XYZ file of N, CA and C in Angstrom:
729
model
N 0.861 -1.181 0.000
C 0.000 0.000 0.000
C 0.897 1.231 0.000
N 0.832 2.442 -0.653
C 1.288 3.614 -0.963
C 0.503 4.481 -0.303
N 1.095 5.206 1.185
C 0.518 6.265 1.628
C 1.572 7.816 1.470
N 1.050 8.930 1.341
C 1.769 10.272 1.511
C 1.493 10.748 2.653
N 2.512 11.204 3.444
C 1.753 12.273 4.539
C 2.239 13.657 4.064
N 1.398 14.755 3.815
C 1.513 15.999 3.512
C 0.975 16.840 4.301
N 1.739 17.618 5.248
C 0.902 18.515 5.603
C 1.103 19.710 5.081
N 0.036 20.390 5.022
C 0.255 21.567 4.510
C -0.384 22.817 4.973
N -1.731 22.694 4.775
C -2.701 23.721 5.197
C -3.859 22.787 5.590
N -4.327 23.591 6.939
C -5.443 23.342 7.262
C -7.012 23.973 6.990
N -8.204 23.201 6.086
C -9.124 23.510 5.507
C -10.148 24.810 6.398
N -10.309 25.949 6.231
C -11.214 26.488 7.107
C -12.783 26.119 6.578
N -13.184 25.333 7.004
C -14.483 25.448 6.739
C -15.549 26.181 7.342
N -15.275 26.950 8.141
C -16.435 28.030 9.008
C -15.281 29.543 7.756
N -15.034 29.244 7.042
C -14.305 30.424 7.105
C -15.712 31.488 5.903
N -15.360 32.582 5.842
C -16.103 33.827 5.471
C -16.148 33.479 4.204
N -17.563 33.605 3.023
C -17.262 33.879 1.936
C -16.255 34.696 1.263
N -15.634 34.512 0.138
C -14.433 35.301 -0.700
C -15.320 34.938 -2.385
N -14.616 35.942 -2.965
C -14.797 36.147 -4.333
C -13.768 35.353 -5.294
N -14.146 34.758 -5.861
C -13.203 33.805 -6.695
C -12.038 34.910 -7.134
N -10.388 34.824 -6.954
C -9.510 34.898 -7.148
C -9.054 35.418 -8.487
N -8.855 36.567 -8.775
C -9.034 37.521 -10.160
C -8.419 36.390 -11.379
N -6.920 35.600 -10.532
C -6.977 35.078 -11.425
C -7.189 33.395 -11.954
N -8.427 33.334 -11.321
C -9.321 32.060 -11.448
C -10.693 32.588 -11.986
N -10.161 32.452 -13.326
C -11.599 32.726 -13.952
C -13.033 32.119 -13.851
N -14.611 32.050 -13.734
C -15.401 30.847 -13.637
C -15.717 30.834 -15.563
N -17.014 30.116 -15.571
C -17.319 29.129 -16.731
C -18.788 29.605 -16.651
N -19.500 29.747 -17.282
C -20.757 29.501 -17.836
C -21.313 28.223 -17.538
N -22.381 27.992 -17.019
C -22.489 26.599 -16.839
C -23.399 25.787 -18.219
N -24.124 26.631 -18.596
C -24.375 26.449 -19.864
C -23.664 26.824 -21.215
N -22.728 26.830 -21.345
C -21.532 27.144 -22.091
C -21.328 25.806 -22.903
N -21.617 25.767 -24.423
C -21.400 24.195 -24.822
C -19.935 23.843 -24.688
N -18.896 24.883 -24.634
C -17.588 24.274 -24.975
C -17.059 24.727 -23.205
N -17.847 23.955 -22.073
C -16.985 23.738 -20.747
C -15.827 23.740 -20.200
N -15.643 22.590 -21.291
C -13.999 21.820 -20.582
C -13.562 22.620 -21.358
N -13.407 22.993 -22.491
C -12.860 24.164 -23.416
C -11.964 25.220 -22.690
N -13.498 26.149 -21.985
C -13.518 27.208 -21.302
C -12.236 26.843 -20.083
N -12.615 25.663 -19.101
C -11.915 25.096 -18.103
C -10.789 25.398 -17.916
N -10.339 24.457 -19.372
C -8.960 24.483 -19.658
C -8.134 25.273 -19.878
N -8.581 26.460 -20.795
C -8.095 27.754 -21.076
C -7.797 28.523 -19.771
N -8.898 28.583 -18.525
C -8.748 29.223 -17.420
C -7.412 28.884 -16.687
N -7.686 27.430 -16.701
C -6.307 26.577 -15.854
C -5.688 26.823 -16.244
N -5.001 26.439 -17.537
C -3.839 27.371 -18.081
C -3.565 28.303 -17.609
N -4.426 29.506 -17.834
C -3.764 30.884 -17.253
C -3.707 30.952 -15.662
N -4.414 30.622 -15.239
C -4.182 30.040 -13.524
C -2.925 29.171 -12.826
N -2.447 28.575 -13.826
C -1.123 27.570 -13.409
C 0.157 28.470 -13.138
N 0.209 29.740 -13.474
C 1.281 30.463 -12.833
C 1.098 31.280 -11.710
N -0.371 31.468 -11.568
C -0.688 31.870 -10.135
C -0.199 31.110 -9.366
N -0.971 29.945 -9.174
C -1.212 28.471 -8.408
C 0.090 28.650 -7.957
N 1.181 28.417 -8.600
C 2.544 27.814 -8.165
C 3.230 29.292 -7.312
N 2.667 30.148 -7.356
C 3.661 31.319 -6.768
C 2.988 31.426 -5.175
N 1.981 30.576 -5.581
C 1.024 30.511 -3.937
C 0.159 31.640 -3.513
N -0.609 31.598 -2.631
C -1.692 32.339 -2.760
C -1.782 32.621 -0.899
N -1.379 33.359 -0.527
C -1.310 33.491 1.248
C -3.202 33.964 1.644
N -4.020 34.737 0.604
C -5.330 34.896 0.937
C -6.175 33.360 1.191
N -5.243 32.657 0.389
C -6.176 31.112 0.301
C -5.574 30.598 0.751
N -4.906 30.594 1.551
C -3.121 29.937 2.340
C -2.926 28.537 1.571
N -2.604 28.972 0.152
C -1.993 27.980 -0.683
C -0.542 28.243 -0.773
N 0.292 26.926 -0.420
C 1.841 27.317 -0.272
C 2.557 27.453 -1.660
N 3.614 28.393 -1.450
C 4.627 28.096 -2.851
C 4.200 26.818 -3.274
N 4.120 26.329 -4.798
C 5.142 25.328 -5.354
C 5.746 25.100 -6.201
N 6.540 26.583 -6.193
C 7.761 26.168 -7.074
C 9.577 27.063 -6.473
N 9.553 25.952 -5.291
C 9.835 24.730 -5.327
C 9.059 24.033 -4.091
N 8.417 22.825 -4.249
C 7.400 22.745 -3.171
C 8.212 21.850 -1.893
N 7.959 22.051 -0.989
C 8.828 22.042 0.307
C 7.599 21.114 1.411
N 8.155 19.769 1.609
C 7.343 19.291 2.397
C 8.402 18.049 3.165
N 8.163 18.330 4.566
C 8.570 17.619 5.566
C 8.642 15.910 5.785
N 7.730 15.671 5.540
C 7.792 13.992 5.735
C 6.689 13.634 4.230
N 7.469 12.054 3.535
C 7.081 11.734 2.542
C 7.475 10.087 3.072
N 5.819 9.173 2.807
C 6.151 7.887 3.555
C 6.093 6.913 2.474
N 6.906 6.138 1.655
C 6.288 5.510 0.590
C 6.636 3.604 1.339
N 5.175 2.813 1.584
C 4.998 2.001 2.472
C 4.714 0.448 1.133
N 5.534 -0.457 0.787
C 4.942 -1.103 -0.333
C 4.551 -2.577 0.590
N 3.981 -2.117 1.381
C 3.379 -3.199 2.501
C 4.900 -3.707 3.136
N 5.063 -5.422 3.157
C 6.294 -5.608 4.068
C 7.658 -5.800 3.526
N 7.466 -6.071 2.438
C 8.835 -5.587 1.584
C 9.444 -4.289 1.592
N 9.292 -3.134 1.760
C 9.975 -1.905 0.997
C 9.034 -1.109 2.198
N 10.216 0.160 3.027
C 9.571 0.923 3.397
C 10.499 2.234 2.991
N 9.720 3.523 2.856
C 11.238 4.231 2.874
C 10.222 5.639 3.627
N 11.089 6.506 4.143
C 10.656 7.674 4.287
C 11.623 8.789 4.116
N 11.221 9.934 3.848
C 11.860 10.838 2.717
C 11.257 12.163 3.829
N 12.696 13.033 4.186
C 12.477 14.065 5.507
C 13.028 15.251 4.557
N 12.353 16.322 4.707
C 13.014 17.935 4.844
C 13.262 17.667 3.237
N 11.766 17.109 2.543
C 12.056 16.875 0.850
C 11.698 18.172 0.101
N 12.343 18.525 -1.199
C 12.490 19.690 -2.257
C 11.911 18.875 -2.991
N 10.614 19.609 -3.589
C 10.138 19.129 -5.239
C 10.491 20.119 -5.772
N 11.142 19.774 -6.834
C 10.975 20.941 -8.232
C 10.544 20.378 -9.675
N 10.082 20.919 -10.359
C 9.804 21.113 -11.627
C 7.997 20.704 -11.764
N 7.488 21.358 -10.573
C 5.828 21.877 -10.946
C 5.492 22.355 -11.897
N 6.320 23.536 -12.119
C 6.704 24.668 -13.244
C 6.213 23.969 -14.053
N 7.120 22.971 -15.176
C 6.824 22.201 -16.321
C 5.397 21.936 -16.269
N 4.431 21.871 -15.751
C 3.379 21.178 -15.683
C 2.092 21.929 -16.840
N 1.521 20.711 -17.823
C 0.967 20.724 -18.681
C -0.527 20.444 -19.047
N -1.377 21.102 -18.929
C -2.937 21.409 -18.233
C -3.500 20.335 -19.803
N -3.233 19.410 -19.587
C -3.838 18.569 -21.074
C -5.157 18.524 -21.452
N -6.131 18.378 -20.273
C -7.097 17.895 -20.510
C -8.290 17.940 -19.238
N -9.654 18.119 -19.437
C -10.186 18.476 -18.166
C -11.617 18.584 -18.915
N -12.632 17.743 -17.795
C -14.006 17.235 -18.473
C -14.620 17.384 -16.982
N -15.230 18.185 -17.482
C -16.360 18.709 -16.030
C -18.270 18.010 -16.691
N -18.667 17.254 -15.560
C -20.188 16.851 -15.912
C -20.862 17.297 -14.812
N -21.376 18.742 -15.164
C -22.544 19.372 -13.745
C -23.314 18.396 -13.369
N -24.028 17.495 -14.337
C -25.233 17.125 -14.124
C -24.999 15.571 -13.187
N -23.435 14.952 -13.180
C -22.987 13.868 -12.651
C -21.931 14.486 -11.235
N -21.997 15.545 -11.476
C -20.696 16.212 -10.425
C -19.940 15.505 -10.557
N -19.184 15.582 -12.120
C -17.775 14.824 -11.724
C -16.653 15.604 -12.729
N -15.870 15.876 -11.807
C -14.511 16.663 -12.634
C -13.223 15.313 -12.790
N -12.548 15.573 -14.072
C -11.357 14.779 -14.426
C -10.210 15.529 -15.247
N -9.294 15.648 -14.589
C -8.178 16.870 -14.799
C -7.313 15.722 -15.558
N -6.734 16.219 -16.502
C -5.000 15.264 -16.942
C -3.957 16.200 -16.908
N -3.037 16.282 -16.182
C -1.543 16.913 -16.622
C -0.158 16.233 -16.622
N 0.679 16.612 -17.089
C 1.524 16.437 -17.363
C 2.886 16.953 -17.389
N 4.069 16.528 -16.473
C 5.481 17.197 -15.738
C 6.393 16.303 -16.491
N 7.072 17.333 -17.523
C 8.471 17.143 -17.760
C 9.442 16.410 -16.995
N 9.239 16.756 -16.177
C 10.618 15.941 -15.074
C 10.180 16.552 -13.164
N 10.134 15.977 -12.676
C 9.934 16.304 -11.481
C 10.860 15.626 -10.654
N 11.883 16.405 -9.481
C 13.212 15.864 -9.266
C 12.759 16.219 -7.839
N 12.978 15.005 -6.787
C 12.906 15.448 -5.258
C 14.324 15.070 -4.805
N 14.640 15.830 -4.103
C 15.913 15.726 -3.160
C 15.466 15.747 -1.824
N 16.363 15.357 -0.917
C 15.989 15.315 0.374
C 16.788 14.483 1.591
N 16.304 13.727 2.034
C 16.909 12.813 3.240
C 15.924 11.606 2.811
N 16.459 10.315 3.175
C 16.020 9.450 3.089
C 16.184 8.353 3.908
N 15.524 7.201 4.223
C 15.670 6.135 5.522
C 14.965 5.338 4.450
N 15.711 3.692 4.271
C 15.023 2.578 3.589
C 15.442 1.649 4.227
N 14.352 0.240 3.892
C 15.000 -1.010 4.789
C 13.817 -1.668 3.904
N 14.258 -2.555 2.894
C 13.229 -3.784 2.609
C 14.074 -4.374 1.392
N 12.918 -4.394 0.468
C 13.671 -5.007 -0.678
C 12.987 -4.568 -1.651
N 13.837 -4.122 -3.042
C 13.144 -3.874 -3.865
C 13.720 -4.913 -5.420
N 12.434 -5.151 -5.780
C 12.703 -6.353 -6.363
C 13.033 -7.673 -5.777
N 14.496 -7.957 -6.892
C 15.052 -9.192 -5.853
C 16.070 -8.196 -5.148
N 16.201 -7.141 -4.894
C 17.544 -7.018 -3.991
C 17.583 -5.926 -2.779
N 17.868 -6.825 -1.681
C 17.529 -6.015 -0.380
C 18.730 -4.309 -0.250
N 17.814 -3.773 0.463
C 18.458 -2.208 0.233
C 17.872 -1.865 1.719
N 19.054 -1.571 1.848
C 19.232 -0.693 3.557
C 20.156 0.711 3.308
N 19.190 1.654 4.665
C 20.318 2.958 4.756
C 20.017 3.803 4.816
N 20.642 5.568 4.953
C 20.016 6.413 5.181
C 20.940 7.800 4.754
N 20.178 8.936 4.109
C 20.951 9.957 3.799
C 21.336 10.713 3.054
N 21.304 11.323 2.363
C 20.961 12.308 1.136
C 20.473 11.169 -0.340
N 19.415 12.037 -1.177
C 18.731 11.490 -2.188
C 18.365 12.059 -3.181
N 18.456 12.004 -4.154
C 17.971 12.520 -5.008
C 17.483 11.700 -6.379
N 16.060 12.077 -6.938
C 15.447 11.158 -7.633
C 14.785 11.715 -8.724
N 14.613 11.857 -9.784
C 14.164 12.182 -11.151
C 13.127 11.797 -11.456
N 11.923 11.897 -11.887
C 10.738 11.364 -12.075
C 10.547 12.183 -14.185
N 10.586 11.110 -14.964
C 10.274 12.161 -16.034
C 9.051 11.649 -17.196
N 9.110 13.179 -17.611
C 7.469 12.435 -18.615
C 6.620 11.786 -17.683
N 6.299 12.227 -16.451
C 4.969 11.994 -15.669
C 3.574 12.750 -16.117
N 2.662 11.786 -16.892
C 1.483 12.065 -16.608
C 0.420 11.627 -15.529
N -0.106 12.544 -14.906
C -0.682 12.250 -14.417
C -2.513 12.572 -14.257
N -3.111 11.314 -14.076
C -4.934 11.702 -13.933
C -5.086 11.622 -12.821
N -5.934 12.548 -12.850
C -7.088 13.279 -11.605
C -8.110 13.379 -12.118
N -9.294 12.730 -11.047
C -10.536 12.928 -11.299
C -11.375 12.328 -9.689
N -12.249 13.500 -9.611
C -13.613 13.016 -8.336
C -14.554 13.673 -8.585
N -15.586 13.079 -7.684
C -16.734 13.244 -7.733
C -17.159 14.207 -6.204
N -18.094 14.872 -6.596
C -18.299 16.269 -5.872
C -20.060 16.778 -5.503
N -19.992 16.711 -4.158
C -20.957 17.322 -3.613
C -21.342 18.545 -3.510
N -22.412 19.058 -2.942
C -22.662 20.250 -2.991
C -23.188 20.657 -1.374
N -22.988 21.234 -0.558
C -23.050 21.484 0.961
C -23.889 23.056 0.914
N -24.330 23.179 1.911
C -24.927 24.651 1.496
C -25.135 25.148 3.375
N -23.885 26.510 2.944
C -23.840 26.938 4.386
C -24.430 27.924 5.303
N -24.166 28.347 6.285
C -25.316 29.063 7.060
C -25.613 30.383 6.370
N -24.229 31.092 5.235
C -24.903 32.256 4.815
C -25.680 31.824 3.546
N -26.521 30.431 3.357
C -27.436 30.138 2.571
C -26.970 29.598 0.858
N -25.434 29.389 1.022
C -24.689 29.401 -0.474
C -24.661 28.048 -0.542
N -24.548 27.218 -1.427
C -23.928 26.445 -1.635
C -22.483 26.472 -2.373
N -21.856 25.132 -1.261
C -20.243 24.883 -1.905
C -20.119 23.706 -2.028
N -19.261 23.711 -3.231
C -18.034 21.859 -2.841
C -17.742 21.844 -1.575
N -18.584 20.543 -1.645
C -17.691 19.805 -0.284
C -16.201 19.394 -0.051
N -15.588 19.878 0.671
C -14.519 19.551 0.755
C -13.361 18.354 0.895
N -14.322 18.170 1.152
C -13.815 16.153 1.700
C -14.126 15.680 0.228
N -12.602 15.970 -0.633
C -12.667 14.828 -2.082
C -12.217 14.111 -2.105
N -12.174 12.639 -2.576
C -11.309 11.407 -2.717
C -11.205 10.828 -4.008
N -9.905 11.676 -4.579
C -9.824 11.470 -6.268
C -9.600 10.044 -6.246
N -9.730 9.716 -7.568
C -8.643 8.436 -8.459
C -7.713 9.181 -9.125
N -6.883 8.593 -8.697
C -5.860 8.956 -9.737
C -5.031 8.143 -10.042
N -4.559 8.040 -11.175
C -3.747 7.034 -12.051
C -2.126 7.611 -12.597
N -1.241 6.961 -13.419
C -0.337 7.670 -13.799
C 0.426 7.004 -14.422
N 1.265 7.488 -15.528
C 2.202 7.168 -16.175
C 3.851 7.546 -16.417
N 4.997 7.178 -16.690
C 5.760 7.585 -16.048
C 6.540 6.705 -17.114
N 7.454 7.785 -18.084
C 8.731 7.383 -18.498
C 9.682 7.019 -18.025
N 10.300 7.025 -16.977
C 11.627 6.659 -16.524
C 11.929 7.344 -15.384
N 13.031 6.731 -14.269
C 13.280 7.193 -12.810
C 14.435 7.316 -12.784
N 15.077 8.025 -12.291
C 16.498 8.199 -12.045
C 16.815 8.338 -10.566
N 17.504 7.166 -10.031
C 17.833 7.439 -8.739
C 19.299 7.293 -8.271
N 19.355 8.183 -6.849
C 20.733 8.183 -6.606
C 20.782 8.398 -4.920
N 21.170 7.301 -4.280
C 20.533 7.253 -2.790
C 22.162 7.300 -2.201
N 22.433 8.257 -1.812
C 23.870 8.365 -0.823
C 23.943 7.572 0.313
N 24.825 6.744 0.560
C 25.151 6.016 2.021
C 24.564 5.020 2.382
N 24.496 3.736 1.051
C 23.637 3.090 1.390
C 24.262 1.991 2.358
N 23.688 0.737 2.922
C 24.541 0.080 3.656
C 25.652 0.464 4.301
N 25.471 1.266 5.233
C 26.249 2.158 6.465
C 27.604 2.936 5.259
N 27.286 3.477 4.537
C 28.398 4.211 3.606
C 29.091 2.621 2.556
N 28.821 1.659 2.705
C 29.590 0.965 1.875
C 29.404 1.212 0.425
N 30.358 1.789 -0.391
C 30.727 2.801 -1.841
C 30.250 1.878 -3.049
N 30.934 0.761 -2.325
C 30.623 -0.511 -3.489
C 29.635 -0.705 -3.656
N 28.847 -1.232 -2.411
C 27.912 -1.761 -2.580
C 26.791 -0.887 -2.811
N 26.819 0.407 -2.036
C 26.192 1.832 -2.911
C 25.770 1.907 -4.494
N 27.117 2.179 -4.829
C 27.076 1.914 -6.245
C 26.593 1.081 -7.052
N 26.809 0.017 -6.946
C 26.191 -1.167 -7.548
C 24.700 -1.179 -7.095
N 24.184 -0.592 -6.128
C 22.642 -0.754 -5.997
C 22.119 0.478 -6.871
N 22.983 1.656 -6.466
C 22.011 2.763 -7.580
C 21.978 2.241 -9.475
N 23.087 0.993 -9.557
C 23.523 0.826 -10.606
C 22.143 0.271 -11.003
N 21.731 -0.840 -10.245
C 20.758 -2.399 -10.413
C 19.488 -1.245 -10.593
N 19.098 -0.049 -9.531
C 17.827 0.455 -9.484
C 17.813 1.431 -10.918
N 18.634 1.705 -11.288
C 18.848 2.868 -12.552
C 18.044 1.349 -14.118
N 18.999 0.858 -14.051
C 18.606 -0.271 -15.409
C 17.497 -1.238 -15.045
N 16.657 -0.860 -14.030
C 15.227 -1.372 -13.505
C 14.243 -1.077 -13.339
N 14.609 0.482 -13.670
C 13.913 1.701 -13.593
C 12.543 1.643 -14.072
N 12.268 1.037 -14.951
C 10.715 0.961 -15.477
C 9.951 -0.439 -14.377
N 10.681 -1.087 -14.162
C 10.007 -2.167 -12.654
C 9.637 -1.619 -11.746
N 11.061 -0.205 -11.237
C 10.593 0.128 -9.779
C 10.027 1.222 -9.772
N 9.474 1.999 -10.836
C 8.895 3.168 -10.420
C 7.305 2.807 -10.435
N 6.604 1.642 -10.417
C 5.592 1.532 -9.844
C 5.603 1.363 -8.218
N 6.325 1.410 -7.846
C 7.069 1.640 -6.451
C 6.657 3.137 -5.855
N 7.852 3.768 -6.548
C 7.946 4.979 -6.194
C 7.228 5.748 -6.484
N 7.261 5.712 -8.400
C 6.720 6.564 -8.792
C 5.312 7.076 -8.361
N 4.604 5.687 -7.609
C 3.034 6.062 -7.481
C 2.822 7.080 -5.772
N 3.602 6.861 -5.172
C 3.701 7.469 -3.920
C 4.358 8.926 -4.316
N 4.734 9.462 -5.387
C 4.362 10.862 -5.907
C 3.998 10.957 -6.633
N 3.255 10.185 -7.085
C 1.575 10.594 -8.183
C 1.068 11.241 -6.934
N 0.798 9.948 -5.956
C -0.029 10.444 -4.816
C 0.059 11.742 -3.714
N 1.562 12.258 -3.669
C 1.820 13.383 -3.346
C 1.255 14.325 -3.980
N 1.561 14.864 -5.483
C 0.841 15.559 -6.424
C -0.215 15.598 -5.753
N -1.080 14.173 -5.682
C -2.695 14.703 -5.868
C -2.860 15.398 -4.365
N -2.016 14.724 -3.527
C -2.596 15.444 -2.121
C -2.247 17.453 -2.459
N -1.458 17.688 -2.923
C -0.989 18.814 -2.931
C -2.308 19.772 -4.166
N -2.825 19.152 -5.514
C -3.815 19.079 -6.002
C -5.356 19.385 -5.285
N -5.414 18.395 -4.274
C -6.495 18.329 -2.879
C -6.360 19.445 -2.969
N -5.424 19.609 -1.651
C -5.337 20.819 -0.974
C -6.039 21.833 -1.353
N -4.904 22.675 -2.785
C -5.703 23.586 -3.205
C -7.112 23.664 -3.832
N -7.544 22.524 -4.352
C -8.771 22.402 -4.436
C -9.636 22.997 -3.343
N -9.308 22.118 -2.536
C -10.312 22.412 -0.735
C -10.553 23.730 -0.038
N -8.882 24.446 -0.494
C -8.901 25.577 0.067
C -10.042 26.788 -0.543
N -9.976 26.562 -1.990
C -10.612 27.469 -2.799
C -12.162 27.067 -2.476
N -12.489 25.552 -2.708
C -13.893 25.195 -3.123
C -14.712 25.670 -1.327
N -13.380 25.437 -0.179
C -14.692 25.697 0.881
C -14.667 27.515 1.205
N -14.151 28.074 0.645
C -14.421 29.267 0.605
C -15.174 30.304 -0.260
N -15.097 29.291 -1.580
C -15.831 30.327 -2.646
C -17.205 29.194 -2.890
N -18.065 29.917 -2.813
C -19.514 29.661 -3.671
C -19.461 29.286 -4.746
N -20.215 27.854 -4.859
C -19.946 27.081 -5.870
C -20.452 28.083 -7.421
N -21.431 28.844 -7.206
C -22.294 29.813 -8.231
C -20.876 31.078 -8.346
N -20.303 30.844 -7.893
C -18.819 31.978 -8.248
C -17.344 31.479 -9.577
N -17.874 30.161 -8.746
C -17.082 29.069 -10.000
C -17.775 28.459 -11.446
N -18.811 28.328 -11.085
C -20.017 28.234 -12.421
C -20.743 28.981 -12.486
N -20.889 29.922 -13.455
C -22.208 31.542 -13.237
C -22.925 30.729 -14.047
């Protein structure tokens, strides 16, 4: 099983109506070309998004900065990843996005050039056939990640009489992933050799083990995705986002 822990921001849900964000455009809800409209908005919204938004206490992410990262592949493979740097949000490519009012269901696709975390790291299991122990600087390449997003969405309606997205979403998300590049410092108490030869085995395996990895930052993404979702949807009126 693949869990993330992200913390980031905490959801205000008693918090005050706000006006959708100058630069978060809404949509027509009767508008035949929706996802059209959607998409075009997101686009121009994706350089907001990443510079962060302190009114919506959405954090930087570029470069996104998060404390503990747990990737758990049940009892084989555990690793956890401290005081981690994402970069290359930036790259990110607004492909595709299909909104159904009448089903409440949104499905986002994008797509990152390369997304590279550095950080600290602690492992102990096995990946593949070959056991890997150790702890201590990391750095890892993720490239040509696409990734899908998509949930389904309620509508809550609060004491000043509005209705909003509910906040509590639980996407699917799926993903695809060209190739991993890894490079784990100090593995087996500093032994160089045997270091080496493991980043060697995980580099030319790379398409085996990044269903490993790679999916425990799909799943980061989406938590970070959440987030800002939550932050915006429990503050703005759903009729602010669809006129």
């Amino acid at each position: 099983m693949f869990r993330s822990l992200l913390v980031l921001v905490v959801v205000a849900l008693a918090a005050d109506a706000k006006k959708l964000a100058s630069y978060i455009k809404p949509c027509k809800r009767d508008d035949p070309n929706l996802n059209e409209c959607a998409k075009k908005n997101g686009l121009e919204a994706i350089p907001f998004l990443l510079k962060g938004d302190k009114e919506y206490k959405n954090p930087s992410l570029s470069p996104l900065l998060l404390p503990r990262l747990d990737v758990d592949a049940g009892a084989n493979l555990k690793i956890t990843f401290t005081d981690v740097t994402l970069r290359g949000l930036e790259t990110v490519d607004f492909r595709d996005i299909k909104i159904n009012l009448d089903k409440k269901t949104i499905f986002v696709q994008v797509a990152l050039k390369a997304l590279n975390l550095q950080g600290h790291y602690e492992i102990d299991g096995r990946i593949l056939v070959l056991p890997i122990q150790g702890n201590g600087p990391c750095n890892l390449t993720f490239e040509d990640l696409v990734v899908n997003y998509g949930f389904k969405y309620e509508l809550v309606k609060k004491e000043d009489g509005k209705n909003y997205i509910n906040p509590n979403i639980k996407p699917d998300v799926t993903y695809t992933m060209k190739n991993v590049h890894f490079q784990f410092d100090n593995l087996f108490n500093g032994d160089k050799t045997l270091g080496d030869q493991t980043n060697k085995f995980l580099n030319e395996n790379s398409g085996d083990i990044n269903k490993d990895l790679g999916e425990s930052i799909s799943q980061t993404i989406s938590a970070v995705v959440t987030n800002i979702i939550q932050l915006i949807v429990a503050v703005v009126p759903y009729d602010e986002i669809f006129i």
